[in-house]
Amino acid sequence: MQREGSKKQQNVTIYDVAARAGFSVSTVSRVLNGFEFVRESTRERILEAAGELGYVANLQARSLAGGRSRFVGLLAPGLDSGYVGGISQGVDRSLASAGYGLMLFTTHHHRGQELGYIDTIANGLTAGLLITVPLVPKSYVEALQQQQFPVVLIDQADTSIQSSVVDITNWQGGYTATEHLIQLGHRRIGFITGLMALRSATDRLAGYKMALKDHDIAVDESLIVEGDYMREMGYAAARQLLTAAQRPTAIVASNDFTALGAMEAIHDQGLGIPGDVSIIGFDDIPEARVVHPKLSTVRLPLEQMGRLAVELLLEQIEDPHLQPKHITLSTQLIERQSCAAPRGGRL
Amino acid sequence: MQREGSKKQQNVTIYDVAARAGFSVSTVSRVLNGFEFVRESTRERILEAAGELGYVANLQARSLAGGRSRFVGLLAPGLDSGYVGGISQGVDRSLASAGYGLMLFTTHHHRGQELGYIDTIANGLTAGLLITVPLVPKSYVEALQQQQFPVVLIDQADTSIQSSVVDITNWQGGYTATEHLIQLGHRRIGFITGLMALRSATDRLAGYKMALKDHDIAVDESLIVEGDYMREMGYAAARQLLTAAQRPTAIVASNDFTALGAMEAIHDQGLGIPGDVSIIGFDDIPEARVVHPKLSTVRLPLEQMGRLAVELLLEQIEDPHLQPKHITLSTQLIERQSCAAPRGGRL
DNA sequence: AGGCTTGTTGCAAGCGCTTTCAAAGAGGAA
DNA sequence: TTCCTCTTTGAAAGCGCTTGCAACAAGCCT
């Protein structure tokens, strides 16, 4: 078998179309992009030729030559968290209805990669960038901004960065969850944090502390244990909390995964939920609704965040000189069955 | 405020680096790509210059000029199914460890878009393409193949397409699930199908039918109701099954979402699981483990599929002349608590 | 010493497309 | 009829990069 096509088959280019239609490439390009100053008959002939040849635009060339990309980049740490899943669904949908494509880039928490990616992506591949990745240095985002490159930060508010942001009231969520427990009569409330490098984690913790203070309950640092948003750590952290001398009667977990892990630990400890220990999570992932008992949680409007972020970004793409906007969405307490008054009422 | 930078700031190009290092662009290019025949000292000088200038490669230009893309495309119907999530996690991870980036494209089930995308993507943007989308016409995939463009189909085996494929034993899964129920003593077993346009759906159904036949149970078409892999349809379908004159004592759902919907319907009907009705799903999504009762299901090695698909694709990228391979992964029955012998034993 | 490798580097031609800028017709106005 | 304007089209210059080919220096052989 002769291999005659070792060199990748020549693609149909704008030149081929021009030749076939009997016009110059410039005219073809005009037809393909806008419709300024082209005679209708010409336009038709060219479109026809393009169709017959099965012409497909080469995006590289187009954007190299200065055309606009019809893709938007979404920079995310990974696909594993459900959190990203929720956001990207919203992003994906609104992007699609606006005629844009989505390019999802995952960084796997490699800091170096994140930076490299950002440059690369911003360097022509996409028309704009949505960032859900933590730890992106301020300077980078600023550099992008300076280049008039549209960027929207999602739930990564760094108040010092002058950039469009969509985020949620993490602080409020932590506060509400804790207060809910307090109003149920709890006094010893444990808290399992998220990955403390993330703003969302520190904010939730801050909300928790404030709620305690507002209700004249001293913050007991031994009741706060650090987690990482993962189920396993949730288990370990809860275990630590439960085996302490004075165990808490309720636990606030910084996300649902953590809460799920904690619930397992509570069960394994021979304790009942919410009889012995109440627990409340964060996120409202699908599992929260089906776990037994159903998990009370603070719902994050992830999909909505994605949608709004896209809106903001698209605006910015239209007009790069627009002032950055900051939208904050509120969280919502979803009461289910994992919280109850502590045994014996108020301790 | 004067807007002096209305034109996007000039990026650092290979020319700038060349000028700064005192070499030609060709040499810079060589250093940046491989290491063939470049003096070590030169190499260092150039790298240094690039670093100082903050040079970032322009991917468009590179791939336009014939360089290799370091991205792989994943074409998926959408992000909502969990199914895609599982696969893309596997894809993402192995890609990352191979030094490739992932570009995720969603088609939203718009047939037209799928085709347009494929061309566009194959047209230089990526080094290869993974397809999890159904309904991609044979001719398209073949055209890609002919151009030596690396493609791997995931769980979309169309035996008539000469292409690399990673799929799973959907048929076997349907068979096993059904047989499990039969061995428990069930005779009237309902089946809720998936989206029948998909190969996976028809295969699962075929497995179900065959299991019945092999055990001398007549296939009762009234026990088979069409679903679409969504929870809502699962609910409706189960409802239809349960309100029929002779309701089944067990139900096989074509995926876990459907099963979850069905479980809800069963409960709403005042029936118990598995007391009155046994149910078994497909996929083993995270919810299956936490729902009450825990859902027995046929586990799909989604992540592994993703991994293997990447392996196959990377091989093909290395050597486009490679013969297509076909890998089939097996499904696994996960027994949990949603299946039991029918009341009164064998009917 | 002259010729031939071998190792390095530069030149220049594109990749496919967009986008000025100028040219060529077509129609009026003078 | 000639000049001017407006519309439509083409020529050509890149965008930033890779790469085949030529050029050159140094080192080796005969």
Short mmCIF file of C-alpha atoms in Angstrom, two decimals, chain A residues 35-297:
data_model
loop_
_atom_site.label_atom_id
_atom_site.label_comp_id
_atom_site.label_asym_id
_atom_site.label_seq_id
_atom_site.Cartn_x
_atom_site.Cartn_y
_atom_site.Cartn_z
CA PHE A 35 -21.29 42.19 4.44
CA GLU A 36 -19.90 45.63 3.92
CA PHE A 37 -19.86 46.85 0.36
CA VAL A 38 -20.24 43.64 -1.52
CA ARG A 39 -22.68 43.27 -4.33
CA GLU A 40 -25.40 40.79 -3.58
CA SER A 41 -24.70 38.71 -6.64
CA THR A 42 -21.02 38.50 -5.73
CA ARG A 43 -21.90 37.50 -2.26
CA GLU A 44 -24.05 34.67 -3.47
CA ARG A 45 -21.50 33.37 -5.91
CA ILE A 46 -18.86 33.24 -3.24
CA LEU A 47 -21.05 31.58 -0.69
CA GLU A 48 -22.00 29.05 -3.28
CA ALA A 49 -18.40 28.32 -4.13
CA ALA A 50 -17.53 27.98 -0.48
CA GLY A 51 -20.34 25.54 -0.03
CA GLU A 52 -19.35 23.43 -2.97
CA LEU A 53 -15.78 23.24 -1.84
CA GLY A 54 -16.71 22.53 1.74
CA TYR A 55 -14.68 25.43 2.95
CA VAL A 56 -14.00 25.69 6.65
CA ALA A 57 -12.36 28.69 8.16
CA ASN A 58 -9.01 28.20 9.80
CA LEU A 59 -9.35 29.77 13.19
CA GLN A 60 -5.64 30.06 13.76
CA ALA A 61 -5.12 32.08 10.68
CA ARG A 62 -8.12 34.21 11.32
CA SER A 63 -7.13 35.20 14.78
CA LEU A 64 -3.51 35.56 13.80
CA ALA A 65 -4.55 38.03 11.19
CA GLY A 66 -6.49 39.99 13.70
CA GLY A 67 -9.96 38.54 13.52
CA ARG A 68 -12.03 37.91 16.60
CA SER A 69 -12.11 34.56 18.28
CA ARG A 70 -15.53 33.08 18.94
CA PHE A 71 -14.35 31.12 21.90
CA VAL A 72 -14.21 31.96 25.52
CA GLY A 73 -11.80 30.32 27.91
CA LEU A 74 -12.74 28.97 31.29
CA LEU A 75 -9.82 28.40 33.56
CA ALA A 76 -10.63 25.96 36.32
CA PRO A 77 -8.61 23.96 38.79
CA GLY A 78 -10.12 20.66 37.75
CA LEU A 79 -13.29 18.85 36.91
CA ASP A 80 -13.61 16.91 40.09
CA SER A 81 -15.28 19.25 42.44
CA GLY A 82 -18.86 19.53 41.29
CA TYR A 83 -18.33 23.15 42.05
CA VAL A 84 -16.66 23.67 38.74
CA GLY A 85 -19.25 21.45 37.14
CA GLY A 86 -22.03 23.69 38.30
CA ILE A 87 -20.38 26.84 37.16
CA SER A 88 -19.34 25.48 33.84
CA GLN A 89 -22.84 24.37 33.10
CA GLY A 90 -24.07 27.87 33.44
CA VAL A 91 -21.16 29.18 31.45
CA ASP A 92 -21.60 26.64 28.75
CA ARG A 93 -25.26 27.33 28.27
CA SER A 94 -25.17 31.06 28.04
CA LEU A 95 -22.13 30.93 25.86
CA ALA A 96 -23.87 28.59 23.49
CA SER A 97 -26.88 30.79 23.18
CA ALA A 98 -24.62 33.72 22.41
CA GLY A 99 -22.95 31.78 19.64
CA TYR A 100 -19.68 31.29 21.43
CA GLY A 101 -17.77 28.15 22.04
CA LEU A 102 -16.27 27.14 25.35
CA MET A 103 -12.71 26.11 25.89
CA LEU A 104 -12.16 24.58 29.23
CA PHE A 105 -8.68 24.58 30.65
CA THR A 106 -7.79 22.78 33.78
CA THR A 107 -4.77 23.60 35.82
CA HIS A 108 -4.64 20.73 38.28
CA HIS A 109 -3.51 23.07 40.92
CA HIS A 110 -0.11 23.41 39.37
CA ARG A 111 0.68 26.97 39.97
CA GLY A 112 3.20 27.20 37.20
CA GLN A 113 0.75 25.85 34.71
CA GLU A 114 -1.87 28.32 35.66
CA LEU A 115 0.32 31.18 34.70
CA GLY A 116 1.50 29.62 31.51
CA TYR A 117 -2.02 28.87 30.54
CA ILE A 118 -3.27 32.29 31.13
CA ASP A 119 -0.77 33.86 28.84
CA THR A 120 -1.25 31.31 26.18
CA ILE A 121 -4.97 31.56 26.22
CA ALA A 122 -5.05 35.28 26.32
CA ASN A 123 -2.55 35.33 23.52
CA GLY A 124 -5.19 35.11 20.85
CA LEU A 125 -6.85 31.80 21.41
CA THR A 126 -9.93 33.18 23.04
CA ALA A 127 -11.91 36.36 23.09
CA GLY A 128 -12.05 36.46 26.83
CA LEU A 129 -11.30 34.54 29.96
CA LEU A 130 -13.30 33.38 32.94
CA ILE A 131 -11.23 32.49 35.95
CA THR A 132 -12.38 30.21 38.72
CA VAL A 133 -8.90 29.38 39.77
CA PRO A 134 -7.61 30.58 43.05
CA LEU A 135 -4.10 31.76 43.54
CA VAL A 136 -3.90 33.69 40.34
CA PRO A 137 -1.55 36.48 41.21
CA LYS A 138 -2.99 39.89 41.09
CA SER A 139 -0.29 41.05 38.76
CA TYR A 140 -1.32 38.62 36.09
CA VAL A 141 -4.89 39.61 36.03
CA GLU A 142 -3.85 43.19 35.98
CA ALA A 143 -1.54 42.66 33.07
CA LEU A 144 -4.40 41.11 31.17
CA GLN A 145 -6.62 44.00 32.01
CA GLN A 146 -4.05 46.42 30.85
CA GLN A 147 -3.97 44.72 27.50
CA GLN A 148 -7.69 45.28 27.37
CA PHE A 149 -8.15 41.58 27.47
CA PRO A 150 -11.60 40.76 28.84
CA VAL A 151 -11.47 38.86 32.09
CA VAL A 152 -14.06 37.95 34.67
CA LEU A 153 -13.20 36.42 38.01
CA ILE A 154 -15.67 33.95 39.43
CA ASP A 155 -15.94 33.65 43.18
CA GLN A 156 -12.35 34.73 43.49
CA ALA A 157 -12.83 38.25 44.60
CA ASP A 158 -9.67 39.93 45.55
CA THR A 159 -10.85 43.33 46.45
CA SER A 160 -7.58 44.81 45.40
CA ILE A 161 -7.94 43.67 41.82
CA GLN A 162 -9.63 46.05 39.48
CA SER A 163 -11.59 43.58 37.49
CA SER A 164 -15.05 42.29 36.81
CA VAL A 165 -16.10 39.76 39.37
CA VAL A 166 -19.05 37.53 40.07
CA ASP A 167 -19.03 36.11 43.52
CA ILE A 168 -21.23 34.92 46.31
CA THR A 169 -21.78 35.83 49.90
CA ASN A 170 -19.58 33.19 51.39
CA TRP A 171 -19.33 35.14 54.56
CA GLN A 172 -23.06 35.43 54.84
CA GLY A 173 -23.42 31.72 54.19
CA GLY A 174 -21.11 30.83 57.05
CA TYR A 175 -22.95 33.23 59.27
CA THR A 176 -26.40 31.95 58.38
CA ALA A 177 -25.49 28.31 58.79
CA THR A 178 -23.99 28.93 62.18
CA GLU A 179 -26.81 31.11 63.34
CA HIS A 180 -29.30 28.46 62.29
CA LEU A 181 -27.57 26.01 64.55
CA ILE A 182 -27.41 28.50 67.38
CA GLN A 183 -31.09 29.19 67.14
CA LEU A 184 -31.72 25.49 67.34
CA GLY A 185 -30.03 25.69 70.73
CA HIS A 186 -26.50 24.59 69.96
CA ARG A 187 -23.62 26.13 71.84
CA ARG A 188 -20.70 23.89 71.01
CA ILE A 189 -20.51 24.11 67.26
CA GLY A 190 -17.61 22.60 65.38
CA PHE A 191 -16.34 23.99 62.11
CA ILE A 192 -14.45 22.17 59.41
CA THR A 193 -12.78 24.64 57.10
CA GLY A 194 -12.18 24.46 53.39
CA LEU A 195 -8.83 24.86 51.72
CA MET A 196 -7.63 27.89 53.58
CA ALA A 197 -5.73 29.24 50.63
CA LEU A 198 -9.07 30.08 49.08
CA ARG A 199 -10.94 33.19 49.78
CA SER A 200 -14.22 31.30 49.97
CA ALA A 201 -12.85 29.21 52.81
CA THR A 202 -11.66 32.09 54.91
CA ASP A 203 -14.87 33.97 54.32
CA ARG A 204 -17.02 31.10 55.47
CA LEU A 205 -14.94 30.70 58.56
CA ALA A 206 -15.17 34.40 59.28
CA GLY A 207 -18.94 34.21 59.00
CA TYR A 208 -18.99 31.38 61.48
CA LYS A 209 -16.92 33.26 63.98
CA MET A 210 -18.98 36.38 63.66
CA ALA A 211 -22.21 34.51 64.21
CA LEU A 212 -20.80 33.06 67.40
CA LYS A 213 -19.67 36.43 68.61
CA ASP A 214 -22.97 38.06 67.81
CA HIS A 215 -24.62 35.48 70.00
CA ASP A 216 -22.11 35.84 72.78
CA ILE A 217 -20.54 32.47 72.30
CA ALA A 218 -16.81 32.34 72.70
CA VAL A 219 -14.87 31.06 69.71
CA ASP A 220 -13.16 27.87 70.78
CA GLU A 221 -10.25 27.27 68.43
CA SER A 222 -10.23 23.59 69.32
CA LEU A 223 -13.59 23.34 67.63
CA ILE A 224 -12.19 24.60 64.36
CA VAL A 225 -10.32 22.06 62.31
CA GLU A 226 -8.80 22.57 58.94
CA GLY A 227 -10.08 20.63 55.97
CA ASP A 228 -9.51 20.80 52.25
CA TYR A 229 -13.00 20.51 50.76
CA MET A 230 -12.50 16.79 50.25
CA ARG A 231 -14.56 13.99 51.67
CA GLU A 232 -11.65 12.19 53.27
CA MET A 233 -10.55 15.21 55.20
CA GLY A 234 -14.13 15.72 56.25
CA TYR A 235 -14.11 12.29 57.78
CA ALA A 236 -10.82 12.81 59.55
CA ALA A 237 -11.72 16.25 60.77
CA ALA A 238 -15.07 15.14 62.13
CA ARG A 239 -13.43 12.24 63.85
CA GLN A 240 -11.02 14.58 65.53
CA LEU A 241 -13.87 16.80 66.63
CA LEU A 242 -15.96 13.91 67.95
CA THR A 243 -13.28 12.19 69.93
CA ALA A 244 -12.29 15.33 71.78
CA ALA A 245 -13.03 15.62 75.46
CA GLN A 246 -16.06 17.78 74.92
CA ARG A 247 -17.48 17.01 71.56
CA PRO A 248 -19.62 19.52 69.71
CA THR A 249 -23.32 18.98 69.29
CA ALA A 250 -23.26 20.38 65.80
CA ILE A 251 -20.83 20.79 62.96
CA VAL A 252 -20.64 23.27 60.13
CA ALA A 253 -18.76 21.81 57.19
CA SER A 254 -17.32 24.14 54.58
CA ASN A 255 -18.76 22.15 51.73
CA ASP A 256 -21.01 19.18 51.13
CA PHE A 257 -18.25 16.75 50.37
CA THR A 258 -16.71 17.51 53.69
CA ALA A 259 -20.11 17.18 55.29
CA LEU A 260 -20.65 13.81 53.69
CA GLY A 261 -17.34 12.61 55.04
CA ALA A 262 -18.23 13.99 58.42
CA MET A 263 -21.57 12.20 58.40
CA GLU A 264 -19.79 8.96 57.81
CA ALA A 265 -17.51 9.65 60.73
CA ILE A 266 -20.46 10.45 62.94
CA HIS A 267 -22.13 7.19 62.06
CA ASP A 268 -18.96 5.22 62.53
CA GLN A 269 -18.69 6.78 65.94
CA GLY A 270 -22.05 5.26 66.76
CA LEU A 271 -23.75 8.61 66.93
CA GLY A 272 -26.98 9.66 65.29
CA ILE A 273 -27.77 12.54 62.99
CA PRO A 274 -29.30 14.82 63.93
CA GLY A 275 -30.03 13.18 67.30
CA ASP A 276 -26.52 13.38 68.68
CA VAL A 277 -24.87 15.70 66.22
CA SER A 278 -26.39 18.15 63.79
CA ILE A 279 -24.54 18.90 60.61
CA ILE A 280 -24.83 21.42 57.87
CA GLY A 281 -22.92 21.71 54.60
CA PHE A 282 -22.24 24.13 51.82
CA ASP A 283 -22.90 23.90 48.07
CA ASP A 284 -26.05 21.81 47.82
CA ILE A 285 -24.60 19.21 45.54
CA PRO A 286 -27.03 16.60 44.20
CA GLU A 287 -25.94 14.07 46.78
CA ALA A 288 -27.15 16.34 49.57
CA ARG A 289 -30.71 15.68 48.60
CA VAL A 290 -30.47 11.94 48.56
CA VAL A 291 -28.17 11.16 51.44
CA HIS A 292 -29.75 9.86 54.61
CA PRO A 293 -30.67 11.89 56.48
CA LYS A 294 -31.02 14.59 53.89
CA LEU A 295 -28.34 17.17 54.38
CA SER A 296 -29.18 20.72 55.31
CA THR A 297 -26.85 23.00 53.44
#
